[in-house]
mmCIF file of C-alpha atoms in Angstrom:
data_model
loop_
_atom_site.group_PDB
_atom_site.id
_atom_site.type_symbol
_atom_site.label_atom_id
_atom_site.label_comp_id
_atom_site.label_asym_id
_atom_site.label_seq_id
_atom_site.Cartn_x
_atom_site.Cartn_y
_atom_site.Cartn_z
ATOM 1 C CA UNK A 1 -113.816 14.835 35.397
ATOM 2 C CA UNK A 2 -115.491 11.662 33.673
ATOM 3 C CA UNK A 3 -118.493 14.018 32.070
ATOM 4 C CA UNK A 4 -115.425 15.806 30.335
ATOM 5 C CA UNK A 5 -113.274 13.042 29.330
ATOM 6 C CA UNK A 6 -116.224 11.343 27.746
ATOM 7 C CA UNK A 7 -117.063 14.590 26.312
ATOM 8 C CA UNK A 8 -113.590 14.580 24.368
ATOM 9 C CA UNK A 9 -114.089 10.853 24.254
ATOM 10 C CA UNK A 10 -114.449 10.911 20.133
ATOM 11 C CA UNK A 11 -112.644 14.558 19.219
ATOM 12 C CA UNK A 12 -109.347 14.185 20.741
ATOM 13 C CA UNK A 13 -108.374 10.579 22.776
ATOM 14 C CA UNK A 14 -104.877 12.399 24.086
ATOM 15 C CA UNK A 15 -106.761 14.713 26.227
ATOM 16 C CA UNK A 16 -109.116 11.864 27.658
ATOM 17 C CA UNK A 17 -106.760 9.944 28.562
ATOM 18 C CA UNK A 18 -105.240 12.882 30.105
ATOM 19 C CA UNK A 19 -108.326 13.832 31.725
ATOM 20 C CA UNK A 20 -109.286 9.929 32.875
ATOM 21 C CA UNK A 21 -105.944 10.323 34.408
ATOM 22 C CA UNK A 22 -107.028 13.225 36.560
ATOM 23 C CA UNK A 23 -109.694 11.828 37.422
ATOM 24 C CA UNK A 24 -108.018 8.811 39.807
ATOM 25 C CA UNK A 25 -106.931 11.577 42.241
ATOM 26 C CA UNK A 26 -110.664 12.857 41.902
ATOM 27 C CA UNK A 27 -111.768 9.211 43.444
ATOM 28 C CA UNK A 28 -109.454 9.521 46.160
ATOM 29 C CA UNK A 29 -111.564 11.317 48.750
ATOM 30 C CA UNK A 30 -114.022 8.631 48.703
ATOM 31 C CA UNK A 31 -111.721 6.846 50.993
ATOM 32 C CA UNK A 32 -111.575 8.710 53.999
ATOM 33 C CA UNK A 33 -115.473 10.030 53.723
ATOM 34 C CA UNK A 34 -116.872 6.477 52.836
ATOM 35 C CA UNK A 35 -114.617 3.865 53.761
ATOM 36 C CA UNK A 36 -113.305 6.038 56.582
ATOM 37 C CA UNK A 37 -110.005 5.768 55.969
ATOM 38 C CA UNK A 38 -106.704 7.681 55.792
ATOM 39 C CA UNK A 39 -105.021 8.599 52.639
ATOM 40 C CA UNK A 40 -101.742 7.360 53.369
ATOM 41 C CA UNK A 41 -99.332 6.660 56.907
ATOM 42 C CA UNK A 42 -98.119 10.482 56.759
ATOM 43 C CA UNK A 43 -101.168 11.715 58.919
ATOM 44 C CA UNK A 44 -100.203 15.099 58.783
ATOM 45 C CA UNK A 45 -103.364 17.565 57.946
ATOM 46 C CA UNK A 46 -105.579 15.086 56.954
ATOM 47 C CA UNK A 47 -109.025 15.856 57.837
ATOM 48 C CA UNK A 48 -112.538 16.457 56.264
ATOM 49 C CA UNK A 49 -111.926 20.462 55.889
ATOM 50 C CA UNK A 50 -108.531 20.167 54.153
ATOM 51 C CA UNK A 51 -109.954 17.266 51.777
ATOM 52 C CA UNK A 52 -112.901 19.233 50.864
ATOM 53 C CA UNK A 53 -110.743 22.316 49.972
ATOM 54 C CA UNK A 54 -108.220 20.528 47.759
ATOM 55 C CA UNK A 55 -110.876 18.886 46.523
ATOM 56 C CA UNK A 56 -112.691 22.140 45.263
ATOM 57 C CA UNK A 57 -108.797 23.493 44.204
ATOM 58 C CA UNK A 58 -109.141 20.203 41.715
ATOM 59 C CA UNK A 59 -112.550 21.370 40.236
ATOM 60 C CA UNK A 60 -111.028 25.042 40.474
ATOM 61 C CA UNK A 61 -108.082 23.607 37.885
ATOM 62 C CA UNK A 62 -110.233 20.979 35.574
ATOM 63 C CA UNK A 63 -113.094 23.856 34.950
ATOM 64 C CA UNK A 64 -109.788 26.191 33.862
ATOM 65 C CA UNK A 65 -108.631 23.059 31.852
ATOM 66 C CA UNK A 66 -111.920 22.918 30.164
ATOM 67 C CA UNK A 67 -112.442 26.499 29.499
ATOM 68 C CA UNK A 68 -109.133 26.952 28.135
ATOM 69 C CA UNK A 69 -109.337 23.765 25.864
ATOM 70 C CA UNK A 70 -113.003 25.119 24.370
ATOM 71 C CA UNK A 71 -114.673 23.705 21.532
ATOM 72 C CA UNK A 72 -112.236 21.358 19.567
ATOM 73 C CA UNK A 73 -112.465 20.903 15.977
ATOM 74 C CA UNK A 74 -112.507 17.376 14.829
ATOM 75 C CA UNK A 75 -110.056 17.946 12.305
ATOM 76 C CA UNK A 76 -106.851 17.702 14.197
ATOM 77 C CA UNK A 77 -103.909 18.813 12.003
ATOM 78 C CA UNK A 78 -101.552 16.040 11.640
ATOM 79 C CA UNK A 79 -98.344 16.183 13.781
ATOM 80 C CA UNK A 80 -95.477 15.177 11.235
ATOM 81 C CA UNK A 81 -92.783 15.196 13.101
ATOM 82 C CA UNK A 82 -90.785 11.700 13.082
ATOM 83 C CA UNK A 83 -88.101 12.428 10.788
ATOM 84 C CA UNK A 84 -88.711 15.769 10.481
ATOM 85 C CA UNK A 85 -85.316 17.348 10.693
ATOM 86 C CA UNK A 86 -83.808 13.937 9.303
ATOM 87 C CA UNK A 87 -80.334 14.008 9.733
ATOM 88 C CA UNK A 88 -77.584 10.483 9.855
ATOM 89 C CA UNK A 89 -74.912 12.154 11.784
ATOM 90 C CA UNK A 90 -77.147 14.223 14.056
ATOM 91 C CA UNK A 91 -79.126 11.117 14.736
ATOM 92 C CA UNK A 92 -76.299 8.815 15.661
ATOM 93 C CA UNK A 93 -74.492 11.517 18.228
ATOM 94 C CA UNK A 94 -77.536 11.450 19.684
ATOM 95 C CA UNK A 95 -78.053 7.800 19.995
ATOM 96 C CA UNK A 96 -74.784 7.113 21.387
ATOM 97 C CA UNK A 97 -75.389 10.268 24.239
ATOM 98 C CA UNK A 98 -78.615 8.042 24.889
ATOM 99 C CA UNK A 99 -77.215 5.451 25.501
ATOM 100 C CA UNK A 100 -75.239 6.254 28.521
ATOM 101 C CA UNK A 101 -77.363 8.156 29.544
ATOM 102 C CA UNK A 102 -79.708 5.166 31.834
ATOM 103 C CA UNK A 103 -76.561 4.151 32.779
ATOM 104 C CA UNK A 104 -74.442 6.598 34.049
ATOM 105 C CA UNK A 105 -77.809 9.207 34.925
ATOM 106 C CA UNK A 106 -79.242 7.115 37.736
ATOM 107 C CA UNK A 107 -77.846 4.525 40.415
ATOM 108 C CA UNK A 108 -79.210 3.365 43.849
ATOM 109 C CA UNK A 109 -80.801 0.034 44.908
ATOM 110 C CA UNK A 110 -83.054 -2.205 42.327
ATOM 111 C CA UNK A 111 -85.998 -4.089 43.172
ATOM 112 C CA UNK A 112 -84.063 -7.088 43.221
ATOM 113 C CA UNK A 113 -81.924 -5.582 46.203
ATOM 114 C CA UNK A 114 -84.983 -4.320 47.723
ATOM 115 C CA UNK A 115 -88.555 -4.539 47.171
ATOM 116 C CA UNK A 116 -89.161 -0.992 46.432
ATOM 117 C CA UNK A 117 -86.583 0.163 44.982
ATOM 118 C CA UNK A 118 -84.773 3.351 45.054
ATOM 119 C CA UNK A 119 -82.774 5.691 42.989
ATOM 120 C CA UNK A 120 -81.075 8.654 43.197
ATOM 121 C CA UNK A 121 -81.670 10.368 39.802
ATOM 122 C CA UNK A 122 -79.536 13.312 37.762
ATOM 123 C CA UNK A 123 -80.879 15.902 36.016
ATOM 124 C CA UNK A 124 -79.414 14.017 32.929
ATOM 125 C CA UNK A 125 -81.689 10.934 33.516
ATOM 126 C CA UNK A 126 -84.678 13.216 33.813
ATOM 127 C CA UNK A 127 -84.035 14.960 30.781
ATOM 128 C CA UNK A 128 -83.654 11.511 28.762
ATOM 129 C CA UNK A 129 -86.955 11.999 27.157
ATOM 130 C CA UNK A 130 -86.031 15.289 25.680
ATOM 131 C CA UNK A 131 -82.757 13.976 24.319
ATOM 132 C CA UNK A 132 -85.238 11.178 22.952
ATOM 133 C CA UNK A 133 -87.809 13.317 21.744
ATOM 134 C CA UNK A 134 -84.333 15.059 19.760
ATOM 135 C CA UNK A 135 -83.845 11.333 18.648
ATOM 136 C CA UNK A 136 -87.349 11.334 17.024
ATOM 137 C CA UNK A 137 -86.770 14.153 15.259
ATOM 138 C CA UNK A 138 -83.612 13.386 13.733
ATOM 139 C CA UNK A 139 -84.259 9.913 12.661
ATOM 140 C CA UNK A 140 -84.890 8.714 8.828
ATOM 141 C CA UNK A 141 -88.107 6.978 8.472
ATOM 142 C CA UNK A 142 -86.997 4.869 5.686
ATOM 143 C CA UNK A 143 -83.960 3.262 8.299
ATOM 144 C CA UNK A 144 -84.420 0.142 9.519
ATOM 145 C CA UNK A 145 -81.416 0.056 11.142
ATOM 146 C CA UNK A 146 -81.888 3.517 13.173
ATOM 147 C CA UNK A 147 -85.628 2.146 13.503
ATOM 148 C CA UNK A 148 -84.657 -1.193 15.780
ATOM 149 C CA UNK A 149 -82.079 1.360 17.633
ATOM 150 C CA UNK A 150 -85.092 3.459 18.250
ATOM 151 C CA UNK A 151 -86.737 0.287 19.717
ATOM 152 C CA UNK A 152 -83.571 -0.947 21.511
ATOM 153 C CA UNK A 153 -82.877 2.882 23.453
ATOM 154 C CA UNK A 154 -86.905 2.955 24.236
ATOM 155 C CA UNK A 155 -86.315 -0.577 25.558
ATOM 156 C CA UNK A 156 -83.170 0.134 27.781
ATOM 157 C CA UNK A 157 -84.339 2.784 29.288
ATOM 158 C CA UNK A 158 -88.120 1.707 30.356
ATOM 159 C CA UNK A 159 -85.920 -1.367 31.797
ATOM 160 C CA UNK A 160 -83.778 0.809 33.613
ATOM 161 C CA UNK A 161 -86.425 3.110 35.138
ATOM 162 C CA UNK A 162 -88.768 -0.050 36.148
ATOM 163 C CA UNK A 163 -85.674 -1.876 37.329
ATOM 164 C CA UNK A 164 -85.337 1.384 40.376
ATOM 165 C CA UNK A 165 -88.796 1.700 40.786
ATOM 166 C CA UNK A 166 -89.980 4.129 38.124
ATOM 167 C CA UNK A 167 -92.879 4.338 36.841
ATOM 168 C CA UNK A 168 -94.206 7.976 35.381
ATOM 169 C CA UNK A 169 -91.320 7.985 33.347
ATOM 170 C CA UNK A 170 -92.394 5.019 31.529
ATOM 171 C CA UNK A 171 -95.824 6.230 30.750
ATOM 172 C CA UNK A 172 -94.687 9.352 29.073
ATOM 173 C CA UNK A 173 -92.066 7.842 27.055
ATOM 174 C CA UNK A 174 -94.415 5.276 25.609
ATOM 175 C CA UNK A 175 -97.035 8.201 24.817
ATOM 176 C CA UNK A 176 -94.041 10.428 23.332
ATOM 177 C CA UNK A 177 -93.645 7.128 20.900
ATOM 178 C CA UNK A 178 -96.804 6.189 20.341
ATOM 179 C CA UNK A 179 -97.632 10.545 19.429
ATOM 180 C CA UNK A 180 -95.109 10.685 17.336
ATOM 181 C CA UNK A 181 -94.607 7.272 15.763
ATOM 182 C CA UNK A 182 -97.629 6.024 15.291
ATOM 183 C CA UNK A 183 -99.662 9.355 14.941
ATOM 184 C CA UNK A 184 -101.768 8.667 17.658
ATOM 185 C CA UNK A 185 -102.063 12.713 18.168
ATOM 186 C CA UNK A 186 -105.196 11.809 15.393
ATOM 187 C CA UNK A 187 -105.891 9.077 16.504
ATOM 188 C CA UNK A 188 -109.417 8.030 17.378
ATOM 189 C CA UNK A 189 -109.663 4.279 17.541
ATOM 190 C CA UNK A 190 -111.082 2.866 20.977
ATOM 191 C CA UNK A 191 -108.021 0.555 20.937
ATOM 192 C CA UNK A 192 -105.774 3.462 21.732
ATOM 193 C CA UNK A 193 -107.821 4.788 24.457
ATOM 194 C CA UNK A 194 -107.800 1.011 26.279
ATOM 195 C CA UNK A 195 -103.847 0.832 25.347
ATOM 196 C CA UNK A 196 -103.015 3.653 27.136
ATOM 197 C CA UNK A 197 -105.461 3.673 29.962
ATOM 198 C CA UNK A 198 -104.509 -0.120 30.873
ATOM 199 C CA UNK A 199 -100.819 0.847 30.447
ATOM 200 C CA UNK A 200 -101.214 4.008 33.385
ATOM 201 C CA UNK A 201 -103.214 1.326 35.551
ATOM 202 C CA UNK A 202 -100.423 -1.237 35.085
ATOM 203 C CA UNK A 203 -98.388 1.307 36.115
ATOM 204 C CA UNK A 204 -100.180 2.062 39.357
ATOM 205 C CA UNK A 205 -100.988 -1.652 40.027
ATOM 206 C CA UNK A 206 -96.372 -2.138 40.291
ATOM 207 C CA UNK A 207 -96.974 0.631 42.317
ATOM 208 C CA UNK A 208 -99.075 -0.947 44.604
ATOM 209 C CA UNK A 209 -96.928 -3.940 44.784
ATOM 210 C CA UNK A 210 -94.014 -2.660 44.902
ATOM 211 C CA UNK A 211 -94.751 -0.663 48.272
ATOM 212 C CA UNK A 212 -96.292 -3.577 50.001
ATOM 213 C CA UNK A 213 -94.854 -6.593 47.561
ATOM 214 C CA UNK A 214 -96.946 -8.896 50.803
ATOM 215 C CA UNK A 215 -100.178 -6.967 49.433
ATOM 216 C CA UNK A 216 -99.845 -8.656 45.874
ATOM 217 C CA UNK A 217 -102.399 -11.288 46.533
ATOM 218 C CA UNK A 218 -105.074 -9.517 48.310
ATOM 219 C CA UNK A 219 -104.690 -6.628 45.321
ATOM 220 C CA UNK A 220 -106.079 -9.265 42.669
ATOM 221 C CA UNK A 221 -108.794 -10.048 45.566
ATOM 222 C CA UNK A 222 -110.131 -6.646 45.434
ATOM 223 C CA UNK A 223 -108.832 -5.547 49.452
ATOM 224 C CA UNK A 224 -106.114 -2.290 48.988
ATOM 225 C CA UNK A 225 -106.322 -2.136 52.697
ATOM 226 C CA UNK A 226 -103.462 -2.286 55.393
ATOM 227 C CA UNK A 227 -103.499 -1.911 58.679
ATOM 228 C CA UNK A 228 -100.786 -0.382 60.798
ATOM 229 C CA UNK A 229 -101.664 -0.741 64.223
ATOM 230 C CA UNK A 230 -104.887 1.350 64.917
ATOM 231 C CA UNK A 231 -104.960 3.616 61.989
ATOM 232 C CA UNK A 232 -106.098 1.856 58.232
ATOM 233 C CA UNK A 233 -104.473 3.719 55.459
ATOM 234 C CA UNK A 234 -104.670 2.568 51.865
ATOM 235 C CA UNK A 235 -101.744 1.277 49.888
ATOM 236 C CA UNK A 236 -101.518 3.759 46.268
ATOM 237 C CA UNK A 237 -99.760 6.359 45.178
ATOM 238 C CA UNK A 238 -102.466 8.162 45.045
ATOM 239 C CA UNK A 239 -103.325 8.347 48.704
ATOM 240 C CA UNK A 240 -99.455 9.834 48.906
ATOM 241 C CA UNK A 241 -100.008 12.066 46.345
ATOM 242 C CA UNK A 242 -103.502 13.685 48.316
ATOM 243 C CA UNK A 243 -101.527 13.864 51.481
ATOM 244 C CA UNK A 244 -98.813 15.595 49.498
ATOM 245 C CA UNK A 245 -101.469 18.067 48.681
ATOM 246 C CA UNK A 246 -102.988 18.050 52.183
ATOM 247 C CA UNK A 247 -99.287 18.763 53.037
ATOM 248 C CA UNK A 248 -98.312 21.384 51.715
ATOM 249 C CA UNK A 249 -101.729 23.374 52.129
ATOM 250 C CA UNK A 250 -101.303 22.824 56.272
ATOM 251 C CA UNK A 251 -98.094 24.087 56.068
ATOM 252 C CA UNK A 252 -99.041 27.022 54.299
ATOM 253 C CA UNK A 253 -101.937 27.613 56.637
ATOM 254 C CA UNK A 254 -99.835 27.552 59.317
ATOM 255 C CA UNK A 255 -97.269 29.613 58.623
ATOM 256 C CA UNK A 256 -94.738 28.019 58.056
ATOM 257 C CA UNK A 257 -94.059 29.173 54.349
ATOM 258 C CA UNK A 258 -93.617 32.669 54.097
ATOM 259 C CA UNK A 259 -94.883 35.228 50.895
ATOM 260 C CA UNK A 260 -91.180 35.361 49.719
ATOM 261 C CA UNK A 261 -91.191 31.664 49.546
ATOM 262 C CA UNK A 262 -94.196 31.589 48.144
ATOM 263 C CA UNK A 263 -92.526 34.027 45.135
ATOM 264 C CA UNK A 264 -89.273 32.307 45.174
ATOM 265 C CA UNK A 265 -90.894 29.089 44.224
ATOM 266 C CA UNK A 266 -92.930 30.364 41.623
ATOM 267 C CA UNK A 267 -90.536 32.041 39.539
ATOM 268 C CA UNK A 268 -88.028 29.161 40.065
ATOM 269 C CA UNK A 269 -90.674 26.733 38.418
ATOM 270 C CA UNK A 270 -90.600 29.669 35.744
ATOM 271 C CA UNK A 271 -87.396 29.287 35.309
ATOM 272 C CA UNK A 272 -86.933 25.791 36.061
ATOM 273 C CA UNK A 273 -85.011 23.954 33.058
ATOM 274 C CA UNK A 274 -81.577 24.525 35.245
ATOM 275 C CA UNK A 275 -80.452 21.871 37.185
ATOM 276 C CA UNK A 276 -82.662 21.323 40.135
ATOM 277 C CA UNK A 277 -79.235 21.600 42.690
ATOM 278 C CA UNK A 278 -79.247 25.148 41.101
ATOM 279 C CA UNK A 279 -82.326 26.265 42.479
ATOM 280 C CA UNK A 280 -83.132 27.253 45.758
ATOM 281 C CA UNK A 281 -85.198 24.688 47.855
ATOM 282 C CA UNK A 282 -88.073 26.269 48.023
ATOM 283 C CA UNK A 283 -88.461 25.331 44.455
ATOM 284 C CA UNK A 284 -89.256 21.699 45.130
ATOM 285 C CA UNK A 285 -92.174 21.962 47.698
ATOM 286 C CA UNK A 286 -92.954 18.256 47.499
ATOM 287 C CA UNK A 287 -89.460 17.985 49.524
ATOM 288 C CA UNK A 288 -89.853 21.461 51.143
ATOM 289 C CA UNK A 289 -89.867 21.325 55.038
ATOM 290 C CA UNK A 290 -89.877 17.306 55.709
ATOM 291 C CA UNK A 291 -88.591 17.995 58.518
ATOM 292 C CA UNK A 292 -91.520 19.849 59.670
ATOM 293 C CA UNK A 293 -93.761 17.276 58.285
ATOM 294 C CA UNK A 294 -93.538 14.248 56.656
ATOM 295 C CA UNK A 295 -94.474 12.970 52.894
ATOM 296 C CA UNK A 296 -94.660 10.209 50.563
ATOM 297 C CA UNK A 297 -93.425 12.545 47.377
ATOM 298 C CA UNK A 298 -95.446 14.081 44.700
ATOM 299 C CA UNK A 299 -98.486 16.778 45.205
ATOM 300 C CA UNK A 300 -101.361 17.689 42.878
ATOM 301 C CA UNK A 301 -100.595 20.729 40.754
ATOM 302 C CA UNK A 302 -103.691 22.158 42.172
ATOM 303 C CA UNK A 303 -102.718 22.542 45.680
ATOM 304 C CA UNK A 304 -98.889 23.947 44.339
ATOM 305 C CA UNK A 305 -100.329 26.445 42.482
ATOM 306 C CA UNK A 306 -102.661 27.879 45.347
ATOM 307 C CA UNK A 307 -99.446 28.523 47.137
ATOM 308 C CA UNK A 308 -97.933 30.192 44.569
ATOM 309 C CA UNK A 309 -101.129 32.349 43.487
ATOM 310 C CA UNK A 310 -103.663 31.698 46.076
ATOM 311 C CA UNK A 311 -107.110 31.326 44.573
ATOM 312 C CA UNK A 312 -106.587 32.570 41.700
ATOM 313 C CA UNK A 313 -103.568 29.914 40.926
ATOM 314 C CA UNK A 314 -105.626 26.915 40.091
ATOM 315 C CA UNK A 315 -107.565 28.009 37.447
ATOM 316 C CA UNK A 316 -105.120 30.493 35.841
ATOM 317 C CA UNK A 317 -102.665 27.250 35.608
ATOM 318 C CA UNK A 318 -105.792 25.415 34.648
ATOM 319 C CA UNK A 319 -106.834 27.649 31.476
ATOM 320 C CA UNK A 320 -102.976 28.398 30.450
ATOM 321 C CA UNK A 321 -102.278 24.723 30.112
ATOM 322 C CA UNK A 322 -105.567 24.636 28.420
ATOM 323 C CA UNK A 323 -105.001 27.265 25.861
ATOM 324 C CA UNK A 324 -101.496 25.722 25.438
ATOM 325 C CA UNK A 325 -103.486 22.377 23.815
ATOM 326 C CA UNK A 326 -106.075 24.071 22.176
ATOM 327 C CA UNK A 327 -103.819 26.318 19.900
ATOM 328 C CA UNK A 328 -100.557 23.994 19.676
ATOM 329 C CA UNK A 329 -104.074 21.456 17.725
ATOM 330 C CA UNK A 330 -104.284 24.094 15.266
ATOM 331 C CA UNK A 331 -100.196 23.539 14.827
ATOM 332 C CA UNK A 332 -100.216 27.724 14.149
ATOM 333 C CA UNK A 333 -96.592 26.733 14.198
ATOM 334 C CA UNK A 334 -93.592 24.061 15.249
ATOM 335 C CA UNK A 335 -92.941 25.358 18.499
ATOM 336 C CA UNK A 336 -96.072 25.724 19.720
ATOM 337 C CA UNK A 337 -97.059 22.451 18.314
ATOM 338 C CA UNK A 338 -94.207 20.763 20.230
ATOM 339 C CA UNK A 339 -95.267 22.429 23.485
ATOM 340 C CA UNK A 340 -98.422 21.187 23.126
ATOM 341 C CA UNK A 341 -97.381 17.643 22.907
ATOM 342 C CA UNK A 342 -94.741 17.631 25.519
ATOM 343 C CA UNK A 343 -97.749 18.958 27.705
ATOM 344 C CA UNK A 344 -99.796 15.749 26.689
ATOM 345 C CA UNK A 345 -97.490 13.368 27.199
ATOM 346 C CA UNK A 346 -95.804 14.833 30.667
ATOM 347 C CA UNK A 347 -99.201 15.252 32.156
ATOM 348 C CA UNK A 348 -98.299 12.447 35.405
ATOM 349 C CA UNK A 349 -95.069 14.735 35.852
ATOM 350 C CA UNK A 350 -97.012 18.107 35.963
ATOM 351 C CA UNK A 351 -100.292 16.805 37.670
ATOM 352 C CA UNK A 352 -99.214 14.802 40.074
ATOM 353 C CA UNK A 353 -95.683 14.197 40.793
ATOM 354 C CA UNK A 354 -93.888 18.251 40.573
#
């Protein structure tokens, strides 16, 4: 994972920062087979064999990534799309929708109420970024006025998602703005790669804290440890996000999801721009069978895809996603262009937290 986001290091910084972001769930075994330590308090199917294989499902998907990407040219065409369907009235419609939308689209307890925080979020409030994105599009360069409401909706809505414990959200609406406002799509400039890794570390590091706010000072002195009794777990996301993995392969393994299931949920992530209460269950198997066996939320898209397409899923995921980036570069037209960006700046949602 590091040999190919250095590799891409000084062609394309949006897909090492992508790939540098992979490559923090990469790290994770290290726990368990050096420090000897579990991934997380859900202690369901975590053991060497299971580690190793969603470990090698990971390689399986970043050696599809790769071979899909290929050889990129260093002349990226320029993605011109602030302003690009420039429009007053459209703009404004939209920016009024947006603005109820943090409001009205989420509600539960802050982390003022409680140290974590918690929210129960509607399909409206995921799809903010979208209705953003639409924002974006519509807005007249030359506006100063419609550029500080740009600035003031961005602003709101981080606030919002930090205020009930969000976090991915905020990473991939500040790469959506810096992509598309600041043309960072060409980009090549060291400072952009150090911008956007330390903003997806700051991200993790309110993570941290905001599970185990008591942790805050031994973070900054290096120890992610907590003990529980008998059994040491670390305190990240990440370690949730493994045993999401671990999850979901055990209770495949076991039986416990069924070939129909396995269908259902695939073609419901085909299909899966209607509202999630729309779908059948199966659809979200980060959530599927809790009762059965516990999880902390979130799985890699590695182990998901083996469910839906046993071996073969990983790297058939891996190399569609990569063909996706390599041919939106060459901008062969809008669309596809636009694909390939919401793919580069949703890559925490995909990867790690379906």
């Amino acid at each position: 994972s590091t040999l190919i986001g250095l590799y891409y290091l000084f062609r394309f910084l949006p897909i090492t920062v992508m790939i540098f972001f992979f490559s923090l769930y990469f790290y994770v075994p290290k726990y368990f087979f050096v420090d000897e330590l579990y991934l997380s308090h859900h202690l369901y199917n975590q053991n060497a064999e299971s580690i190793n294989f969603v470990s090698v499902l990971n390689s399986m998907f970043l050696i599809g990534i790769f071979l899909g990407i290929g050889k990129l040219n260093h002349q990226i065409k320029k993605f011109d799309l602030y302003g690009k369907f420039s429009d007053k009235t459209v703009f404004w419609l939209l920016f009024i929708f947006c603005s109820i939308i943090p409001f009205v689209g989420q509600t539960g307890t802050s982390i003022f109420e409680s140290s974590y925080g918690s929210a129960e979020k509607s399909t409206l409030f995921e799809y903010f970024i979208i209705f953003y994105l639409l924002l974006l599009l519509f807005a007249d360069r030359k506006s100063n006025i419609q550029d500080l409401s740009l600035w003031i909706i961005f602003l709101i809505y981080i606030t919002r998602s930090l205020l009930f414990g969000g976090r991915v959200e905020v990473v991939i609406i500040s790469l959506l703005t810096l992509y598309i406002r600041y043309d960072f799509m060409r980009n090549r400039s060291i400072q952009f790669f150090i911008l956007a890794w330390f903003g997806i570390l700051l991200m993790q590091l309110i993570a941290i804290i905001r599970m185990s706010p008591w942790l805050a000072q031994e973070i900054f002195s290096g120890n992610f440890i907590s003990a529980e009794g008998i059994i040491w777990t670390i305190q990240t996301q990440y370690g949730d996000v493994y045993q999401a993995s671990l999850r979901i392969i055990g209770l495949l393994s076991e039986g416990f999801i069924t070939t129909n299931e396995r269908i259902t949920s695939l073609f419901s992530v085909i299909f899966g721009f209607f509202p999630s209460s729309w779908l059948p269950e199966v659809y979200n198997l980060a959530n599927y069978l809790r009762n059965v066996a516990s999880t902390g939320g979130g799985g890699l898209v590695s182990a998901y895809s083996y469910v839906w397409l046993g071996g073969f899923g990983p790297p058939i995921f891996g190399i569609i996603i990569g063909m996706v980036i390599r041919f939106g570069l060459r901008n062969i037209n809008f669309y596809l262009g636009l694909y390939c960006l919401l793919v580069l700046t949703f890559f925490p949602r995909w990867f790690a937290y379906y």
